[in-house]
Coordinates of N, CA and C in Angstrom, one line a residue:
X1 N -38.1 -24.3 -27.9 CA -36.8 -24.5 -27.3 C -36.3 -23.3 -26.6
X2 N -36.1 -23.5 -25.4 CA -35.7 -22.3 -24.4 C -33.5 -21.9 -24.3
X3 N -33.2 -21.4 -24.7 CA -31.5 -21.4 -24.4 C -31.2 -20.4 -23.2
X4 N -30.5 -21.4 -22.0 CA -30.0 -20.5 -21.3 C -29.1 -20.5 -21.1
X5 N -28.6 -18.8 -20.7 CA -26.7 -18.4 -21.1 C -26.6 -17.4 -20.0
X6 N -25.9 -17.3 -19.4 CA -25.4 -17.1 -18.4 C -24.5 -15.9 -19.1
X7 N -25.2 -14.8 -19.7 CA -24.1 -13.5 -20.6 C -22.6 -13.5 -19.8
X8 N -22.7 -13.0 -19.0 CA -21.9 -12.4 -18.0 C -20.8 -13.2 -17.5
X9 N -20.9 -14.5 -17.3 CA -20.0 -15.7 -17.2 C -19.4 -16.1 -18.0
X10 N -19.9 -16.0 -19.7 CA -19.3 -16.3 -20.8 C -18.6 -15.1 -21.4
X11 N -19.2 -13.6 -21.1 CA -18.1 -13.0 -21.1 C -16.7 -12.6 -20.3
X12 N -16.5 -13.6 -19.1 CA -15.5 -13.2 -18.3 C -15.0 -13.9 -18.8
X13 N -15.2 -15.6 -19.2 CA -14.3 -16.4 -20.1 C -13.8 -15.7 -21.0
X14 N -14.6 -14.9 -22.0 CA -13.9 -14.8 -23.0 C -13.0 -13.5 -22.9
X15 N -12.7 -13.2 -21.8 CA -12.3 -12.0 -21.3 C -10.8 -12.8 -20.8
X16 N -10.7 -13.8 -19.7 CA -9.5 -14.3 -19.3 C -8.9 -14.9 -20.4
X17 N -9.4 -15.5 -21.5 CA -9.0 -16.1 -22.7 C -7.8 -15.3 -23.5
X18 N -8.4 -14.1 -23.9 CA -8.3 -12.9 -24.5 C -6.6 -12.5 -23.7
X19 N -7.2 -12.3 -22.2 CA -5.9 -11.6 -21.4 C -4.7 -12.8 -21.2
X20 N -4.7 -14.0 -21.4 CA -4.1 -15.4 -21.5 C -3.2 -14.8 -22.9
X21 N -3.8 -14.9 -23.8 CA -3.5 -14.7 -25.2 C -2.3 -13.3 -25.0
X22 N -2.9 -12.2 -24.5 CA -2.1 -10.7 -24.4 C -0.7 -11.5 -23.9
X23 N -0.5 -11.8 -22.6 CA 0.5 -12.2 -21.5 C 1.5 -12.6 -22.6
X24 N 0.8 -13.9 -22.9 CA 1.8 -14.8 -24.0 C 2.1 -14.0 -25.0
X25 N 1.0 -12.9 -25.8 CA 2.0 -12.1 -27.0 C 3.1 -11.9 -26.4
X26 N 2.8 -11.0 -25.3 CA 4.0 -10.3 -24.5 C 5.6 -10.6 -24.5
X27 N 5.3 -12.5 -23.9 CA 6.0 -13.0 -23.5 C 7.2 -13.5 -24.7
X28 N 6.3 -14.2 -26.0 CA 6.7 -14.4 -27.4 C 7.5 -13.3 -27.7
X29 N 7.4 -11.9 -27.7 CA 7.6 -10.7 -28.7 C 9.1 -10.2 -27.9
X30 N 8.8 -10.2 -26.4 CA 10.0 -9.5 -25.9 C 10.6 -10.3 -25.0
X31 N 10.2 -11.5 -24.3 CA 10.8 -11.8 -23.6 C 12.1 -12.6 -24.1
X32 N 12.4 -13.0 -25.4 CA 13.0 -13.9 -26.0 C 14.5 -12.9 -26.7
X33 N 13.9 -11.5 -26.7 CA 15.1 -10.7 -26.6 C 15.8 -10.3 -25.9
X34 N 16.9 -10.2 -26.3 CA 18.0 -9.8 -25.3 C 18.3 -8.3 -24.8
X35 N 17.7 -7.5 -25.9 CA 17.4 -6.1 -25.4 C 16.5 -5.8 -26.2
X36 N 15.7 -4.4 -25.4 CA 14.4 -4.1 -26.0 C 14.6 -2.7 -26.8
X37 N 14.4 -2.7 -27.9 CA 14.9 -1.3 -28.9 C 14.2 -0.3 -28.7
X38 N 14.2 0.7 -28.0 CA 13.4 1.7 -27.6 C 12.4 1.9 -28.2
X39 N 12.8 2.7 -29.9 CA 11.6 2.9 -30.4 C 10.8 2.2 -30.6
X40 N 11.2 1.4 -31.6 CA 10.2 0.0 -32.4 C 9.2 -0.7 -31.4
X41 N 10.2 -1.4 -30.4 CA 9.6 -2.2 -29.2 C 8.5 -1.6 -28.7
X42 N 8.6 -0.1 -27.8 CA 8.0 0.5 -27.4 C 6.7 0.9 -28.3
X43 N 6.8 1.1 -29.9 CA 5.8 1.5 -30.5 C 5.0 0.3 -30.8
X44 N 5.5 -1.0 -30.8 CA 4.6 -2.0 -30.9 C 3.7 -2.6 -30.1
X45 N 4.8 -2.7 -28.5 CA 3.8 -2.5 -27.4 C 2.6 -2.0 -27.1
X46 N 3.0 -0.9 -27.6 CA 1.3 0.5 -27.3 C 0.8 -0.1 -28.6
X47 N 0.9 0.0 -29.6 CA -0.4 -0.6 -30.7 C -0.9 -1.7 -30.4
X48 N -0.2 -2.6 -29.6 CA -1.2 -3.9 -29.3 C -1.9 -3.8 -28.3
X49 N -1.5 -3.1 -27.0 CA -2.0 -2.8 -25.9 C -3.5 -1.8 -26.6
X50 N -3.2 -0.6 -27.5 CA -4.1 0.2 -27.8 C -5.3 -1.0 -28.1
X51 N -5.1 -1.7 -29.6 CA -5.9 -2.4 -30.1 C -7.1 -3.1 -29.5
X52 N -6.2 -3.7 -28.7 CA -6.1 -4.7 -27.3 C -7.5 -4.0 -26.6
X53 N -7.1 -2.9 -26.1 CA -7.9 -2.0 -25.1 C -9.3 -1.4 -26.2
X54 N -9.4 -0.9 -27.4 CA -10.0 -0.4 -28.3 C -11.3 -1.8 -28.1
X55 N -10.8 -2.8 -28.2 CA -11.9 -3.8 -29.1 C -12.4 -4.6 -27.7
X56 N -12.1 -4.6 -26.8 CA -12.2 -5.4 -25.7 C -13.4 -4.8 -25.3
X57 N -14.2 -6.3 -24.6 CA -15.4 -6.0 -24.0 C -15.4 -6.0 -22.8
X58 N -15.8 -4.7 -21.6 CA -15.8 -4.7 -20.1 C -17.4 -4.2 -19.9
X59 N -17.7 -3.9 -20.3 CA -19.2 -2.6 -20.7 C -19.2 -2.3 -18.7
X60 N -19.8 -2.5 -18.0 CA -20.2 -1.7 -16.6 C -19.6 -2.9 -15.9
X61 N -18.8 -4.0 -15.9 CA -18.8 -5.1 -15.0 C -17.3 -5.1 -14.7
X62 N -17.2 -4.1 -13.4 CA -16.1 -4.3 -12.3 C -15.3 -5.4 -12.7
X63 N -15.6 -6.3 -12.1 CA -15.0 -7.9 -12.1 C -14.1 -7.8 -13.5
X64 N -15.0 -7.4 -14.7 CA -13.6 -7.5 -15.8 C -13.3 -6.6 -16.3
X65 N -13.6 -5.4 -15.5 CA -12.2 -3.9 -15.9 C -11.0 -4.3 -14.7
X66 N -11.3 -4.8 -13.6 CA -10.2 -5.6 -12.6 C -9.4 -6.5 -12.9
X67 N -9.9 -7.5 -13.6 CA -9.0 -8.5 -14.5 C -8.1 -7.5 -15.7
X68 N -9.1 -7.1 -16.3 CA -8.0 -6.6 -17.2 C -7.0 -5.4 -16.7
X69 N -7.5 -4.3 -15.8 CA -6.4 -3.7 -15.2 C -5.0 -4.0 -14.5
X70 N -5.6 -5.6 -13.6 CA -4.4 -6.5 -13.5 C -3.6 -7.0 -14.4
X71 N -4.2 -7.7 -15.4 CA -3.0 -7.9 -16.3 C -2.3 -6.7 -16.7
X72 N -2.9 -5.9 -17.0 CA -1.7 -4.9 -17.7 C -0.8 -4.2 -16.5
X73 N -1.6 -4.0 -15.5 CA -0.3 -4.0 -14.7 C 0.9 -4.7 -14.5
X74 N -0.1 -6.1 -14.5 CA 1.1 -6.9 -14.5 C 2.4 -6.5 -15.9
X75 N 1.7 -7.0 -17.2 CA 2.6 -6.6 -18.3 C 3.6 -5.6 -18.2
X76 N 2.6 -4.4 -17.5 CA 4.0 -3.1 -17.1 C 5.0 -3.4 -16.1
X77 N 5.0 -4.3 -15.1 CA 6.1 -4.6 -14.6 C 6.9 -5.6 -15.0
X78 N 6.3 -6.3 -15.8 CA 7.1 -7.0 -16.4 C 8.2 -6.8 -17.4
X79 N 7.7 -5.8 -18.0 CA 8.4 -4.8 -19.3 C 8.6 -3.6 -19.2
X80 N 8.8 -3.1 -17.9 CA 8.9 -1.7 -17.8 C 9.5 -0.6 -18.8
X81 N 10.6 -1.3 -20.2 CA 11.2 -0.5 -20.7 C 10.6 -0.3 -21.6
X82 N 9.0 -0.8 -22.0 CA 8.2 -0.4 -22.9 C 7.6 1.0 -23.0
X83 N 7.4 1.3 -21.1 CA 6.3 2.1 -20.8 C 6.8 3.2 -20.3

């Protein structure tokens, strides 16, 4: 039995999946407040972003350090008073 997998394609899925999931923390955590508490907010932000960035898979492929640089860009304008 021969299996073929297309690595590279299944990791961008699991890469847009992943950054789908971030957006929505984002959106869950702060968007539903009415103001953002400098410290706390801001220290929770970077630990999930850190984590986030620590465990994530890009290894040499453009295409998903791009993806993920856009979202977080995006995230930072979205939330500027995190960053």
């Amino acid at each position: 039995m021969e299996v073929s997998i297309n690595y590279l394609q299944v990791l961008e899925e699991s890469l847009k999946n992943e950054l789908t999931w971030l957006r929505e923390e984002f959106e869950i955590l702060f968007n539903l407040k009415p103001k953002i508490d400098p410290k706390n907010d801001k220290k929770l932000a970077n630990e999930i972003l850190d984590y986030f960035y620590e465990n994530i898979l890009v290894y040499d492929n453009i295409v998903l350090y791009n993806l993920f640089s856009e979202t977080m860009e995006n995230i930072e304008k979205m939330y500027p008073d995190l960053f």
